[in-house]
Amino acid sequence: MKLYDLEVSGNCYKVRLFAALTGIKLELIPVDFMAGEHKQEPVIGINPLGQLPVLCDGEVKLWDSQAILVYLAGQYADESWFPKEPIAQAEVMQWLSTAANEIQHGPGAARLVDKFGFELDKATALATADRILPILETQLAQHDWLALDRPTIADCAVMPYVGISHEGGVSLESYPNIRAWIDRIKGLPGFITMPAL
Amino acid sequence: MKLYDLEVSGNCYKVRLFAALTGIKLELIPVDFMAGEHKQEPVIGINPLGQLPVLCDGEVKLWDSQAILVYLAGQYADESWFPKEPIAQAEVMQWLSTAANEIQHGPGAARLVDKFGFELDKATALATADRILPILETQLAQHDWLALDRPTIADCAVMPYVGISHEGGVSLESYPNIRAWIDRIKGLPGFITMPAL
């Protein structure tokens, strides 16, 4: 199973992290971003947005980190990570949407500006971070994990761009429960890290 | 089952549309946005972001339109709308992420600026629309539906903000396959519309 991968991408790290926590073996194919390989085959043929990660598992070809988490959890992992029961699935899904929406466009976008020079609106990104981080903080003051009171793909989807948010000028100083949650994830068996985390 | 609802919200319409297509009965509770009711109980107690829709089904309380679609499909609808099989679920999930990410922050955000005066970066929103709409167009040139070659919650999640994108200054003129897909959705038994669609 091949993951077309970029080491500094939080979206790629979501998948690497989940695979490590669940013992799923991935063949990592590093993509040379500076050489524009993400805009060439085979990546562009799987994800026309030309964004990483993309996954090839035999005939199964997927883009979008959240979709890849859903696939890997359903196909290869213990059902605890993404149950098939609709209430539980929806509870996890709330945070997968948050990952694609406020986390990506908040701390994720701020980091793209500061670290990679993307021409995005930094003020909007910081405002989005300021809106979503207190909500994570409140959730994590009451629960050890984002959903279902146990580790799920929700934690794998949300944590990466929160954990490296300092690279976009976002501080977690006033969010002790978020920091404790990141430490809990770091303590899970099989945990692997990424640069700056 | 109560849906706290705003008629002009594409996110609320995603849920109203899916419920109509599948015969799920919703009690619509209109929320007075101008009076700030979305920042008060009971909405704020369910969704601390204070965004609509939120759903109350007995003890089940959910925020995020995509999560609500996942719940309603899994709990009350024919499995064809969101199968439990991981490959199919991941294929649908790719488009649920697209709805929360590029569609929300592209045509959705452009409309928030033009129609409701939100202070968002319109140029970034239009650029995001210009990036995602050609990808939808290509997908829909090859397939009648976004995922699984049949109607799924992916279509319900993505179509609304695309179908009313003219309210944000985004034209579908050069996207005939997107327009044909919207017409196909309009032709589904039980279809209901929303303002401007």
PDB file of N, CA, C and O in Angstrom, chain A residues 4 23 26-27 34-35 39 60 92-93 95 101-102 115 119 122 129 148-149 152 157 161-162 173 177 185 195:
ATOM      1  N   TYR A   4       1.656   8.426  -1.139  1.00  0.00           N
ATOM      2  CA  TYR A   4       2.452   9.500  -1.729  1.00  0.00           C
ATOM      3  C   TYR A   4       2.495  10.618  -0.707  1.00  0.00           C
ATOM      4  O   TYR A   4       1.464  11.155  -0.315  1.00  0.00           O
ATOM      5  N   GLY A  23      -0.596  -0.141  13.446  1.00  0.00           N
ATOM      6  CA  GLY A  23       0.229  -1.208  12.876  1.00  0.00           C
ATOM      7  C   GLY A  23      -0.031  -1.484  11.402  1.00  0.00           C
ATOM      8  O   GLY A  23       0.268  -2.574  10.906  1.00  0.00           O
ATOM      9  N   LEU A  26       2.667   1.020   5.611  1.00  0.00           N
ATOM     10  CA  LEU A  26       2.585   1.888   4.438  1.00  0.00           C
ATOM     11  C   LEU A  26       3.938   1.927   3.749  1.00  0.00           C
ATOM     12  O   LEU A  26       4.974   1.996   4.418  1.00  0.00           O
ATOM     13  N   GLU A  27       3.915   1.884   2.436  1.00  0.00           N
ATOM     14  CA  GLU A  27       5.139   2.180   1.684  1.00  0.00           C
ATOM     15  C   GLU A  27       5.098   3.676   1.362  1.00  0.00           C
ATOM     16  O   GLU A  27       4.244   4.127   0.597  1.00  0.00           O
ATOM     17  N   MET A  34       9.039  20.675  -4.363  1.00  0.00           N
ATOM     18  CA  MET A  34       9.727  21.794  -5.018  1.00  0.00           C
ATOM     19  C   MET A  34       9.862  21.541  -6.519  1.00  0.00           C
ATOM     20  O   MET A  34       9.867  22.472  -7.319  1.00  0.00           O
ATOM     21  N   ALA A  35       9.971  20.273  -6.896  1.00  0.00           N
ATOM     22  CA  ALA A  35      10.084  19.931  -8.325  1.00  0.00           C
ATOM     23  C   ALA A  35       8.700  19.807  -8.975  1.00  0.00           C
ATOM     24  O   ALA A  35       8.602  19.507 -10.165  1.00  0.00           O
ATOM     25  N   LYS A  39       2.057  17.868  -8.985  1.00  0.00           N
ATOM     26  CA  LYS A  39       1.216  18.290 -10.112  1.00  0.00           C
ATOM     27  C   LYS A  39       1.406  17.374 -11.317  1.00  0.00           C
ATOM     28  O   LYS A  39       0.988  17.691 -12.432  1.00  0.00           O
ATOM     29  N   VAL A  60      -7.661   0.446  -5.172  1.00  0.00           N
ATOM     30  CA  VAL A  60      -8.242   1.569  -4.412  1.00  0.00           C
ATOM     31  C   VAL A  60      -7.303   2.764  -4.464  1.00  0.00           C
ATOM     32  O   VAL A  60      -6.153   2.673  -4.035  1.00  0.00           O
ATOM     33  N   VAL A  92     -17.649  11.233  15.433  1.00  0.00           N
ATOM     34  CA  VAL A  92     -16.298  11.359  14.862  1.00  0.00           C
ATOM     35  C   VAL A  92     -16.323  12.318  13.675  1.00  0.00           C
ATOM     36  O   VAL A  92     -15.436  13.169  13.499  1.00  0.00           O
ATOM     37  N   MET A  93     -17.346  12.197  12.855  1.00  0.00           N
ATOM     38  CA  MET A  93     -17.447  12.987  11.622  1.00  0.00           C
ATOM     39  C   MET A  93     -17.464  14.484  11.899  1.00  0.00           C
ATOM     40  O   MET A  93     -16.934  15.273  11.114  1.00  0.00           O
ATOM     41  N   TRP A  95     -15.701  16.061  13.899  1.00  0.00           N
ATOM     42  CA  TRP A  95     -14.303  16.521  14.013  1.00  0.00           C
ATOM     43  C   TRP A  95     -13.542  16.345  12.705  1.00  0.00           C
ATOM     44  O   TRP A  95     -12.575  17.077  12.452  1.00  0.00           O
ATOM     45  N   ASN A 101     -12.162  21.969   7.719  1.00  0.00           N
ATOM     46  CA  ASN A 101     -12.658  23.345   7.682  1.00  0.00           C
ATOM     47  C   ASN A 101     -11.810  24.249   8.593  1.00  0.00           C
ATOM     48  O   ASN A 101     -10.796  24.799   8.174  1.00  0.00           O
ATOM     49  N   GLU A 102     -12.169  24.357   9.850  1.00  0.00           N
ATOM     50  CA  GLU A 102     -11.541  25.376  10.708  1.00  0.00           C
ATOM     51  C   GLU A 102     -10.057  25.103  11.012  1.00  0.00           C
ATOM     52  O   GLU A 102      -9.276  26.047  11.157  1.00  0.00           O
ATOM     53  N   LYS A 115       5.442  29.656   6.920  1.00  0.00           N
ATOM     54  CA  LYS A 115       6.519  28.696   6.662  1.00  0.00           C
ATOM     55  C   LYS A 115       6.791  28.510   5.174  1.00  0.00           C
ATOM     56  O   LYS A 115       7.923  28.269   4.778  1.00  0.00           O
ATOM     57  N   GLU A 119       0.261  32.882  -0.393  1.00  0.00           N
ATOM     58  CA  GLU A 119      -0.429  34.172  -0.359  1.00  0.00           C
ATOM     59  C   GLU A 119      -1.870  33.982   0.099  1.00  0.00           C
ATOM     60  O   GLU A 119      -2.808  34.046  -0.686  1.00  0.00           O
ATOM     61  N   LYS A 122      -3.586  36.015   6.242  1.00  0.00           N
ATOM     62  CA  LYS A 122      -3.119  35.563   7.557  1.00  0.00           C
ATOM     63  C   LYS A 122      -4.076  35.990   8.665  1.00  0.00           C
ATOM     64  O   LYS A 122      -4.322  35.227   9.610  1.00  0.00           O
ATOM     65  N   ALA A 129      -8.333  30.445  13.821  1.00  0.00           N
ATOM     66  CA  ALA A 129      -7.655  29.723  14.904  1.00  0.00           C
ATOM     67  C   ALA A 129      -8.185  30.174  16.264  1.00  0.00           C
ATOM     68  O   ALA A 129      -8.453  29.344  17.147  1.00  0.00           O
ATOM     69  N   LEU A 148     -16.002  10.053  21.503  1.00  0.00           N
ATOM     70  CA  LEU A 148     -16.238   8.686  21.997  1.00  0.00           C
ATOM     71  C   LEU A 148     -15.416   8.336  23.233  1.00  0.00           C
ATOM     72  O   LEU A 148     -15.345   7.169  23.623  1.00  0.00           O
ATOM     73  N   ASP A 149     -14.787   9.347  23.846  1.00  0.00           N
ATOM     74  CA  ASP A 149     -13.963   9.120  25.035  1.00  0.00           C
ATOM     75  C   ASP A 149     -12.900   8.041  24.858  1.00  0.00           C
ATOM     76  O   ASP A 149     -12.564   7.306  25.804  1.00  0.00           O
ATOM     77  N   THR A 152      -9.635   8.073  18.458  1.00  0.00           N
ATOM     78  CA  THR A 152     -10.288   7.739  17.187  1.00  0.00           C
ATOM     79  C   THR A 152      -9.551   8.476  16.069  1.00  0.00           C
ATOM     80  O   THR A 152      -8.616   9.261  16.327  1.00  0.00           O
ATOM     81  N   ALA A 157      -6.931  13.301  12.876  1.00  0.00           N
ATOM     82  CA  ALA A 157      -7.223  14.311  11.856  1.00  0.00           C
ATOM     83  C   ALA A 157      -7.018  15.734  12.367  1.00  0.00           C
ATOM     84  O   ALA A 157      -6.599  16.610  11.619  1.00  0.00           O
ATOM     85  N   TYR A 161      -2.202  19.768  12.704  1.00  0.00           N
ATOM     86  CA  TYR A 161      -2.036  21.204  12.472  1.00  0.00           C
ATOM     87  C   TYR A 161      -2.190  22.021  13.753  1.00  0.00           C
ATOM     88  O   TYR A 161      -1.753  23.176  13.808  1.00  0.00           O
ATOM     89  N   VAL A 162      -2.810  21.446  14.779  1.00  0.00           N
ATOM     90  CA  VAL A 162      -2.851  22.113  16.080  1.00  0.00           C
ATOM     91  C   VAL A 162      -1.476  21.995  16.738  1.00  0.00           C
ATOM     92  O   VAL A 162      -0.931  22.975  17.267  1.00  0.00           O
ATOM     93  N   GLU A 173      -0.094  28.400  24.429  1.00  0.00           N
ATOM     94  CA  GLU A 173       0.212  28.737  25.823  1.00  0.00           C
ATOM     95  C   GLU A 173      -1.043  28.776  26.712  1.00  0.00           C
ATOM     96  O   GLU A 173      -1.045  28.260  27.823  1.00  0.00           O
ATOM     97  N   ASN A 177      -5.347  22.304  28.220  1.00  0.00           N
ATOM     98  CA  ASN A 177      -5.989  21.016  27.947  1.00  0.00           C
ATOM     99  C   ASN A 177      -5.677  20.509  26.542  1.00  0.00           C
ATOM    100  O   ASN A 177      -5.619  19.295  26.315  1.00  0.00           O
ATOM    101  N   ILE A 185      -1.708  11.892  23.121  1.00  0.00           N
ATOM    102  CA  ILE A 185      -1.520  11.239  21.812  1.00  0.00           C
ATOM    103  C   ILE A 185      -0.068  10.779  21.670  1.00  0.00           C
ATOM    104  O   ILE A 185       0.202   9.660  21.220  1.00  0.00           O
ATOM    105  N   PRO A 195       8.185  16.658  11.848  1.00  0.00           N
ATOM    106  CA  PRO A 195       9.038  17.812  12.131  1.00  0.00           C
ATOM    107  C   PRO A 195       8.255  18.934  12.816  1.00  0.00           C
ATOM    108  O   PRO A 195       7.131  19.232  12.419  1.00  0.00           O
TER     109      PRO A 195
END
